[in-house]
Amino acid sequence: YVLSVLFVFNRPGQQEKGKSLGAFLIFAVVGLIGLALTELGMMLGVALLAGFMGLCLKGGKAEMEMVIWIAAMVVFGVLEAAEYLLTRGKSFARTAYLAFGDDEETINLGALAIAEHLKAQGVTLEFVLDEGGCKIEPGTAFGAPETAIVSVQLMEKGYADLELSVHSIGGHSSRPYGGTSLGRLSGAIADITRAPFAVRLNSAMTGAFETLAPYITQEPLKTLVQDVAGNADAIAACCMGSPDLFPFVTTTIAPTMIRGGSAACNVMPQDMTAVINFRLADGDTVESVMAHCREAVQDKGVEMRFLQANDPSAIARRDGYGYRRVVESMQRYFPDVVFIPSMTVGATDAHRYEEICDTCLRCSPFMTEPAEAASGVHGTNERLLVRSYLQGIRVLIDLMEHANVEP
């Protein structure tokens, strides 16, 4: 995490004013490759950046593309926005932090180190903007197929890898008295997957349906969203029938790994382990998931332990300045899109700042179309269209200019 970077913009003599207004933080992921590119970019400037831009033929027409790791481009974009304002004589009325973590996809300590440093300095933040919803997509899953939507994610689900272990002396398969370790392990996995968790509509998803209510045209949601709070259970049940929405209303269960099987068809395996991945919904905790699984598994000889686990994040405020400011800046450059409060089933660094901020938002200004996102984000030869990159910089300039500087 020593490779993470924190830039602080605070005009001399404005510290107290900055505190009174509430500081502001934009977070991006650098990564090891991204860190090197960022440092080279700051030294060499636009010439280096131009070296990574090329022309690509798509659909019979020439279209400029970024053929570069997207995380590095986001960092460049944030710095470009700040530099644009500074070179035009803008001065910061409140403290601005630009934080770039190096290890979100691995050990996830960079953002933690930055957050702990800020906490030790007595810093509190008005809002945090991290990566998150970056796709413009139709609201089909919500019953609004004719409406383009973008998610401003208020929270992220918890994460847990549960290891199940069964011990056996093995032996010849002609004498399977008491069952095999594979059979016992399979039974435990089946017991857990057949014991679903509670289904509920949390406040983030309540906000999504409230915001989209005027645009929802398909039943039964069209009727149900006339009273989202009163019909929360029915709406959650509808979500459970959707492959896109069900992860938002329950803790998911996904067996992913099994180890220790026999190398021969007629030999019983000895010790075996399996791993089940859980994404914890709001309302569940690491402790409640363990209790749920212990109760579900009938074979009490199966051992269980978490390899890693963390609770769901807090749900960010959407009734305050931070959420309103971010949405207004996004809306200015994407006027035909409805921005909805939502949540992410993945993980970001934003939750690391919860102790110093109650409005940790996840929404990238570098928007992509669904098809481009599917092939270009975290895929082979991941890339970002130049028009998306430039539009994202414009959004960040607007956000910083209206939230963070004086004319």
Short mmCIF file of C-alpha atoms in Angstrom, two decimals:
data_model
loop_
_atom_site.label_atom_id
_atom_site.label_comp_id
_atom_site.label_asym_id
_atom_site.label_seq_id
_atom_site.Cartn_x
_atom_site.Cartn_y
_atom_site.Cartn_z
CA TYR A 1 0.00 0.00 0.00
CA VAL A 2 3.03 2.25 0.09
CA LEU A 3 2.44 2.76 -3.65
CA SER A 4 -0.92 4.46 -3.09
CA VAL A 5 -1.02 8.20 -3.70
CA LEU A 6 -2.89 11.05 -1.99
CA PHE A 7 -2.99 14.55 -3.50
CA VAL A 8 -4.24 17.37 -1.26
CA PHE A 9 -5.43 20.72 -2.61
CA ASN A 10 -5.90 23.34 0.08
CA ARG A 11 -5.18 27.02 -0.50
CA PRO A 12 -3.05 28.56 2.30
CA GLY A 13 -5.26 30.25 4.83
CA GLN A 14 -8.31 28.25 3.76
CA GLN A 15 -7.90 25.27 6.06
CA GLU A 16 -10.56 26.39 8.50
CA LYS A 17 -12.89 27.44 5.74
CA GLY A 18 -12.30 24.08 4.06
CA LYS A 19 -13.19 22.28 7.25
CA SER A 20 -16.36 24.25 7.72
CA LEU A 21 -17.49 23.45 4.19
CA GLY A 22 -16.55 19.79 4.51
CA ALA A 23 -13.73 18.23 2.53
CA PHE A 24 -14.23 16.26 -0.65
CA LEU A 25 -12.48 13.13 -1.98
CA ILE A 26 -12.34 11.47 -5.37
CA PHE A 27 -10.89 7.96 -5.37
CA ALA A 28 -9.50 5.97 -8.28
CA VAL A 29 -7.58 2.72 -8.60
CA VAL A 30 -4.02 2.95 -9.84
CA GLY A 31 -2.63 -0.57 -9.57
CA LEU A 32 1.05 -1.29 -10.09
CA ILE A 33 0.93 -0.80 -13.85
CA GLY A 34 -1.29 2.22 -13.46
CA LEU A 35 1.07 3.75 -10.91
CA ALA A 36 3.98 3.55 -13.31
CA LEU A 37 1.91 5.03 -16.13
CA THR A 38 0.63 7.80 -13.87
CA GLU A 39 4.10 8.78 -12.73
CA LEU A 40 5.40 8.72 -16.29
CA GLY A 41 2.40 10.70 -17.44
CA MET A 42 3.01 13.39 -14.84
CA MET A 43 6.65 13.61 -15.97
CA LEU A 44 6.13 13.41 -19.73
CA GLY A 45 2.66 14.91 -20.07
CA VAL A 46 0.43 14.71 -23.09
CA ALA A 47 3.05 13.13 -25.35
CA LEU A 48 2.90 9.89 -23.38
CA LEU A 49 -0.87 9.93 -23.27
CA ALA A 50 -1.08 10.42 -27.01
CA GLY A 51 1.12 7.39 -27.51
CA PHE A 52 -1.62 5.19 -26.13
CA MET A 53 -4.34 6.59 -28.39
CA GLY A 54 -5.06 5.07 -31.76
CA LEU A 55 -7.61 4.71 -34.51
CA CYS A 56 -9.73 1.59 -34.67
CA LEU A 57 -12.26 0.60 -37.32
CA LYS A 58 -15.57 -0.45 -35.77
CA GLY A 59 -18.81 -0.95 -37.65
CA GLY A 60 -17.31 0.36 -40.85
CA LYS A 61 -16.35 3.75 -39.48
CA ALA A 62 -13.28 5.15 -37.85
CA GLU A 63 -13.60 5.68 -34.13
CA MET A 64 -10.96 6.81 -31.69
CA GLU A 65 -10.29 4.43 -28.82
CA MET A 66 -8.14 4.24 -25.77
CA VAL A 67 -6.19 0.99 -25.95
CA ILE A 68 -4.84 1.19 -22.43
CA TRP A 69 -5.64 -0.10 -18.99
CA ILE A 70 -8.81 1.72 -17.93
CA ALA A 71 -7.78 2.20 -14.31
CA ALA A 72 -4.77 4.24 -15.41
CA MET A 73 -6.94 6.39 -17.66
CA VAL A 74 -9.33 7.17 -14.82
CA VAL A 75 -6.40 8.43 -12.77
CA PHE A 76 -5.25 10.58 -15.70
CA GLY A 77 -8.79 11.90 -16.07
CA VAL A 78 -9.07 12.97 -12.44
CA LEU A 79 -5.72 14.74 -12.64
CA GLU A 80 -6.66 16.39 -15.95
CA ALA A 81 -9.82 17.82 -14.37
CA ALA A 82 -7.91 19.25 -11.40
CA GLU A 83 -5.19 20.67 -13.63
CA TYR A 84 -7.78 22.31 -15.90
CA LEU A 85 -9.21 24.26 -12.97
CA LEU A 86 -5.86 25.17 -11.44
CA THR A 87 -4.40 26.44 -14.71
CA ARG A 88 -7.42 28.71 -15.09
CA GLY A 89 -6.84 30.40 -11.77
CA LYS A 90 -9.50 28.59 -9.76
CA SER A 91 -8.80 28.41 -6.03
CA PHE A 92 -10.09 25.75 -3.71
CA ALA A 93 -12.67 26.90 -1.19
CA ARG A 94 -12.65 23.57 0.58
CA THR A 95 -9.99 20.89 0.92
CA ALA A 96 -9.93 18.51 -2.02
CA TYR A 97 -8.38 15.06 -1.81
CA LEU A 98 -7.53 12.98 -4.87
CA ALA A 99 -6.75 9.48 -3.64
CA PHE A 100 -5.33 6.72 -5.83
CA GLY A 101 -5.11 3.23 -4.33
CA ASP A 102 -2.77 0.61 -5.74
CA ASP A 103 -4.29 -2.70 -4.66
CA GLU A 104 -8.09 -2.78 -4.75
CA GLU A 105 -8.09 -6.00 -6.75
CA THR A 106 -5.69 -7.79 -4.37
CA ILE A 107 -5.06 -7.14 -0.65
CA ASN A 108 -7.03 -3.87 -0.55
CA LEU A 109 -4.80 -2.03 1.93
CA GLY A 110 -4.01 1.14 -0.03
CA ALA A 111 -7.35 2.83 0.58
CA LEU A 112 -7.30 1.66 4.19
CA ALA A 113 -3.93 3.34 4.74
CA ILE A 114 -5.19 6.59 3.17
CA ALA A 115 -8.40 6.53 5.23
CA GLU A 116 -6.51 5.87 8.47
CA HIS A 117 -4.11 8.72 7.68
CA LEU A 118 -7.00 11.13 7.12
CA LYS A 119 -8.76 9.95 10.28
CA ALA A 120 -5.58 10.49 12.29
CA GLN A 121 -5.46 14.06 10.93
CA GLY A 122 -9.01 14.67 12.17
CA VAL A 123 -10.41 14.92 8.65
CA THR A 124 -14.09 14.38 7.94
CA LEU A 125 -15.40 14.28 4.39
CA GLU A 126 -18.55 15.80 2.90
CA PHE A 127 -18.63 12.99 0.34
CA VAL A 128 -16.46 10.42 -1.41
CA LEU A 129 -16.77 9.51 -5.09
CA ASP A 130 -15.31 6.15 -6.07
CA GLU A 131 -15.66 3.97 -9.15
CA GLY A 132 -18.92 2.07 -9.51
CA GLY A 133 -21.82 2.16 -11.93
CA CYS A 134 -20.26 3.11 -15.26
CA LYS A 135 -22.83 1.82 -17.74
CA ILE A 136 -25.69 3.58 -19.46
CA GLU A 137 -28.26 0.83 -19.89
CA PRO A 138 -31.98 0.41 -20.44
CA GLY A 139 -34.09 0.06 -17.30
CA THR A 140 -35.63 -3.18 -18.59
CA ALA A 141 -34.95 -5.12 -15.40
CA PHE A 142 -36.85 -2.46 -13.43
CA GLY A 143 -39.84 -2.52 -15.78
CA ALA A 144 -38.72 0.67 -17.57
CA PRO A 145 -37.36 -0.58 -20.93
CA GLU A 146 -37.65 2.79 -22.66
CA THR A 147 -35.61 4.65 -20.02
CA ALA A 148 -31.81 4.89 -19.95
CA ILE A 149 -30.45 4.55 -16.42
CA VAL A 150 -27.18 4.81 -14.52
CA SER A 151 -26.69 3.55 -10.97
CA VAL A 152 -25.23 5.77 -8.26
CA GLN A 153 -24.31 3.04 -5.82
CA LEU A 154 -24.86 3.83 -2.16
CA MET A 155 -23.45 0.63 -0.69
CA GLU A 156 -21.68 -2.61 -1.46
CA LYS A 157 -22.55 -6.09 -0.32
CA GLY A 158 -20.44 -7.94 2.19
CA TYR A 159 -18.13 -10.75 1.12
CA ALA A 160 -17.36 -14.16 2.64
CA ASP A 161 -15.51 -17.29 1.55
CA LEU A 162 -16.67 -20.18 3.72
CA GLU A 163 -14.49 -23.30 3.73
CA LEU A 164 -16.12 -26.63 4.52
CA SER A 165 -13.85 -29.52 5.58
CA VAL A 166 -14.55 -33.24 5.93
CA HIS A 167 -12.01 -35.80 7.20
CA SER A 168 -11.89 -39.48 6.27
CA ILE A 169 -9.42 -42.37 6.18
CA GLY A 170 -10.55 -43.24 2.66
CA GLY A 171 -10.26 -46.88 1.57
CA HIS A 172 -11.66 -49.13 -1.12
CA SER A 173 -14.98 -48.04 -2.60
CA SER A 174 -16.50 -51.51 -2.02
CA ARG A 175 -16.77 -50.72 1.70
CA PRO A 176 -18.27 -47.20 1.96
CA TYR A 177 -19.70 -47.68 5.45
CA GLY A 178 -20.81 -44.32 6.83
CA GLY A 179 -20.45 -42.66 3.43
CA THR A 180 -17.49 -41.01 1.76
CA SER A 181 -15.94 -37.64 2.45
CA LEU A 182 -17.10 -36.54 -0.99
CA GLY A 183 -20.67 -37.61 -0.22
CA ARG A 184 -20.66 -35.85 3.15
CA LEU A 185 -19.18 -32.70 1.65
CA SER A 186 -21.70 -32.73 -1.20
CA GLY A 187 -24.51 -33.11 1.33
CA ALA A 188 -23.28 -30.10 3.30
CA ILE A 189 -23.06 -27.98 0.15
CA ALA A 190 -26.57 -29.03 -0.83
CA ASP A 191 -27.91 -28.25 2.65
CA ILE A 192 -26.55 -24.69 2.47
CA THR A 193 -27.69 -23.97 -1.07
CA ARG A 194 -31.19 -25.22 -0.19
CA ALA A 195 -31.43 -22.82 2.75
CA PRO A 196 -31.83 -19.38 1.13
CA PHE A 197 -31.46 -16.18 3.08
CA ALA A 198 -34.16 -13.63 3.78
CA VAL A 199 -35.44 -11.49 0.92
CA ARG A 200 -35.78 -7.78 1.65
CA LEU A 201 -35.77 -4.39 -0.09
CA ASN A 202 -33.22 -2.13 1.58
CA SER A 203 -33.25 1.66 1.54
CA ALA A 204 -30.88 1.90 -1.44
CA MET A 205 -33.15 -0.23 -3.63
CA THR A 206 -36.22 1.48 -2.24
CA GLY A 207 -34.73 4.70 -3.59
CA ALA A 208 -34.14 3.09 -6.98
CA PHE A 209 -37.79 2.15 -7.39
CA GLU A 210 -39.01 5.49 -6.01
CA THR A 211 -36.85 7.37 -8.52
CA LEU A 212 -37.91 5.17 -11.43
CA ALA A 213 -41.60 5.03 -10.53
CA PRO A 214 -42.68 7.65 -13.15
CA TYR A 215 -40.86 5.70 -15.88
CA ILE A 216 -41.93 2.13 -15.08
CA THR A 217 -44.42 0.87 -17.67
CA GLN A 218 -44.50 -2.89 -17.08
CA GLU A 219 -46.69 -4.76 -14.63
CA PRO A 220 -46.72 -5.79 -11.87
CA LEU A 221 -44.04 -3.23 -10.95
CA LYS A 222 -45.95 -0.35 -12.52
CA THR A 223 -48.70 -0.78 -9.91
CA LEU A 224 -46.45 -1.80 -7.02
CA VAL A 225 -44.18 1.27 -7.24
CA GLN A 226 -47.10 3.60 -6.62
CA ASP A 227 -46.40 2.75 -2.96
CA VAL A 228 -42.87 1.43 -2.76
CA ALA A 229 -42.69 1.34 1.04
CA GLY A 230 -46.08 -0.36 1.40
CA ASN A 231 -45.31 -2.91 -1.32
CA ALA A 232 -41.67 -3.51 -0.43
CA ASP A 233 -42.08 -7.26 0.12
CA ALA A 234 -43.93 -7.73 -3.17
CA ILE A 235 -41.32 -5.68 -5.06
CA ALA A 236 -38.53 -7.73 -3.47
CA ALA A 237 -40.32 -10.92 -4.54
CA CYS A 238 -40.43 -9.58 -8.12
CA CYS A 239 -36.72 -8.89 -7.93
CA MET A 240 -36.09 -12.50 -6.90
CA GLY A 241 -37.54 -13.57 -10.25
CA SER A 242 -35.06 -11.42 -12.19
CA PRO A 243 -31.51 -12.59 -12.94
CA ASP A 244 -30.42 -8.94 -12.90
CA LEU A 245 -32.12 -7.84 -9.67
CA PHE A 246 -32.13 -10.84 -7.35
CA PRO A 247 -28.58 -10.15 -6.00
CA PHE A 248 -29.87 -6.79 -4.74
CA VAL A 249 -32.46 -8.26 -2.37
CA THR A 250 -30.80 -11.27 -0.75
CA THR A 251 -27.51 -12.79 0.32
CA THR A 252 -26.31 -14.97 -2.55
CA ILE A 253 -24.78 -18.45 -2.21
CA ALA A 254 -22.28 -19.71 -4.80
CA PRO A 255 -20.25 -22.93 -4.29
CA THR A 256 -17.06 -22.28 -6.22
CA MET A 257 -14.27 -24.71 -5.26
CA ILE A 258 -13.79 -28.34 -4.20
CA ARG A 259 -10.51 -30.07 -3.43
CA GLY A 260 -9.26 -33.51 -2.45
CA GLY A 261 -11.20 -35.93 -4.65
CA SER A 262 -9.89 -39.41 -5.35
CA ALA A 263 -7.55 -40.07 -8.27
CA ALA A 264 -9.18 -43.46 -8.97
CA CYS A 265 -12.81 -44.47 -9.48
CA ASN A 266 -12.65 -47.30 -6.93
CA VAL A 267 -10.82 -45.44 -4.17
CA MET A 268 -12.66 -43.33 -1.62
CA PRO A 269 -11.19 -39.86 -1.06
CA GLN A 270 -9.70 -38.87 2.26
CA ASP A 271 -9.75 -35.28 3.49
CA MET A 272 -11.75 -32.92 1.29
CA THR A 273 -12.59 -29.21 1.34
CA ALA A 274 -14.97 -26.96 -0.52
CA VAL A 275 -15.47 -23.21 -0.65
CA ILE A 276 -18.78 -21.38 -0.87
CA ASN A 277 -18.77 -17.69 -1.73
CA PHE A 278 -21.40 -15.42 -0.17
CA ARG A 279 -22.26 -11.83 -1.06
CA LEU A 280 -23.96 -10.48 2.05
CA ALA A 281 -27.03 -8.30 1.67
CA ASP A 282 -27.81 -5.43 4.00
CA GLY A 283 -29.27 -6.96 7.18
CA ASP A 284 -26.95 -9.98 7.22
CA THR A 285 -23.56 -10.11 8.93
CA VAL A 286 -20.57 -12.42 8.89
CA GLU A 287 -21.75 -13.88 12.20
CA SER A 288 -25.32 -14.43 11.01
CA VAL A 289 -24.11 -16.16 7.84
CA MET A 290 -22.02 -18.60 9.87
CA ALA A 291 -24.95 -19.30 12.20
CA HIS A 292 -27.26 -19.80 9.21
CA CYS A 293 -24.89 -22.33 7.64
CA ARG A 294 -24.29 -24.26 10.86
CA GLU A 295 -28.02 -24.59 11.33
CA ALA A 296 -28.57 -25.67 7.72
CA VAL A 297 -25.94 -28.43 7.61
CA GLN A 298 -27.29 -31.66 9.08
CA ASP A 299 -23.89 -33.37 9.34
CA LYS A 300 -22.41 -31.73 12.43
CA GLY A 301 -19.03 -33.33 11.70
CA VAL A 302 -18.45 -30.91 8.83
CA GLU A 303 -16.00 -28.21 9.89
CA MET A 304 -16.52 -24.62 8.81
CA ARG A 305 -14.31 -21.56 8.82
CA PHE A 306 -14.12 -18.28 6.93
CA LEU A 307 -11.09 -17.81 4.71
CA GLN A 308 -12.00 -14.12 4.47
CA ALA A 309 -15.13 -12.23 5.34
CA ASN A 310 -16.46 -8.71 5.83
CA ASP A 311 -19.88 -7.24 6.56
CA PRO A 312 -21.87 -5.15 4.07
CA SER A 313 -20.95 -1.49 3.92
CA ALA A 314 -23.07 1.24 5.41
CA ILE A 315 -25.69 2.78 3.12
CA ALA A 316 -24.69 6.27 2.03
CA ARG A 317 -27.02 9.21 2.49
CA ARG A 318 -28.97 10.31 -0.55
CA ASP A 319 -30.76 13.18 1.16
CA GLY A 320 -27.71 15.40 1.53
CA TYR A 321 -25.38 17.66 -0.41
CA GLY A 322 -22.98 15.01 -1.71
CA TYR A 323 -25.48 12.83 -3.55
CA ARG A 324 -27.29 15.86 -4.98
CA ARG A 325 -24.05 17.49 -6.16
CA VAL A 326 -22.76 14.35 -7.89
CA VAL A 327 -26.06 13.65 -9.66
CA GLU A 328 -26.39 17.27 -10.81
CA SER A 329 -22.94 17.22 -12.41
CA MET A 330 -23.58 13.86 -14.06
CA GLN A 331 -27.00 14.97 -15.28
CA ARG A 332 -25.58 18.09 -16.91
CA TYR A 333 -23.56 15.98 -19.35
CA PHE A 334 -25.95 13.02 -19.60
CA PRO A 335 -29.31 14.82 -19.77
CA ASP A 336 -31.26 11.89 -21.22
CA VAL A 337 -30.27 9.49 -18.44
CA VAL A 338 -32.11 8.84 -15.16
CA PHE A 339 -29.63 8.46 -12.29
CA ILE A 340 -30.93 6.10 -9.64
CA PRO A 341 -29.66 5.25 -6.16
CA SER A 342 -28.61 1.62 -6.11
CA MET A 343 -25.96 -0.74 -4.75
CA THR A 344 -23.11 -2.87 -6.04
CA VAL A 345 -22.76 -6.60 -5.60
CA GLY A 346 -19.01 -6.27 -6.11
CA ALA A 347 -16.41 -4.54 -3.99
CA THR A 348 -14.85 -1.08 -4.10
CA ASP A 349 -12.54 0.90 -1.86
CA ALA A 350 -15.26 3.36 -0.84
CA HIS A 351 -16.24 1.46 2.30
CA ARG A 352 -12.79 2.16 3.74
CA TYR A 353 -13.82 5.80 4.26
CA GLU A 354 -17.03 5.15 6.21
CA GLU A 355 -15.53 6.17 9.55
CA ILE A 356 -14.89 9.69 8.23
CA CYS A 357 -17.74 10.06 5.71
CA ASP A 358 -21.45 9.20 5.67
CA THR A 359 -21.84 9.72 1.92
CA CYS A 360 -19.55 7.26 0.13
CA LEU A 361 -20.78 7.07 -3.47
CA ARG A 362 -19.79 4.74 -6.28
CA CYS A 363 -20.37 6.05 -9.80
CA SER A 364 -17.80 6.54 -12.51
CA PRO A 365 -18.18 9.61 -14.74
CA PHE A 366 -16.49 7.63 -17.52
CA MET A 367 -19.70 6.12 -18.90
CA THR A 368 -19.88 3.35 -21.49
CA GLU A 369 -22.61 1.71 -23.49
CA PRO A 370 -23.55 -1.82 -22.30
CA ALA A 371 -21.91 -3.62 -25.24
CA GLU A 372 -18.70 -1.65 -24.85
CA ALA A 373 -18.67 -2.23 -21.10
CA ALA A 374 -19.11 -5.98 -21.57
CA SER A 375 -16.14 -6.26 -23.93
CA GLY A 376 -13.93 -3.39 -22.84
CA VAL A 377 -14.08 -3.15 -19.03
CA HIS A 378 -12.02 -5.76 -17.18
CA GLY A 379 -11.93 -7.80 -20.37
CA THR A 380 -9.22 -8.78 -22.83
CA ASN A 381 -7.62 -5.62 -24.22
CA GLU A 382 -9.79 -3.52 -21.90
CA ARG A 383 -10.34 -0.07 -23.26
CA LEU A 384 -12.30 3.13 -22.98
CA LEU A 385 -13.64 5.11 -25.90
CA VAL A 386 -12.01 8.52 -26.20
CA ARG A 387 -15.39 10.24 -26.23
CA SER A 388 -16.25 8.51 -22.94
CA TYR A 389 -12.91 9.53 -21.47
CA LEU A 390 -13.30 13.18 -22.47
CA GLN A 391 -16.90 13.34 -21.30
CA GLY A 392 -15.83 11.91 -17.94
CA ILE A 393 -13.24 14.67 -17.57
CA ARG A 394 -15.92 17.27 -18.29
CA VAL A 395 -18.12 15.80 -15.56
CA LEU A 396 -15.25 15.89 -13.07
CA ILE A 397 -14.42 19.49 -13.96
CA ASP A 398 -18.04 20.44 -13.38
CA LEU A 399 -18.17 18.54 -10.09
CA MET A 400 -14.98 20.12 -8.78
CA GLU A 401 -15.91 23.58 -10.03
CA HIS A 402 -19.34 23.62 -8.39
CA ALA A 403 -18.45 21.72 -5.23
CA ASN A 404 -14.92 22.67 -4.57
CA VAL A 405 -13.66 25.99 -5.91
CA GLU A 406 -14.30 29.71 -5.77
CA PRO A 407 -14.50 31.83 -8.95
#
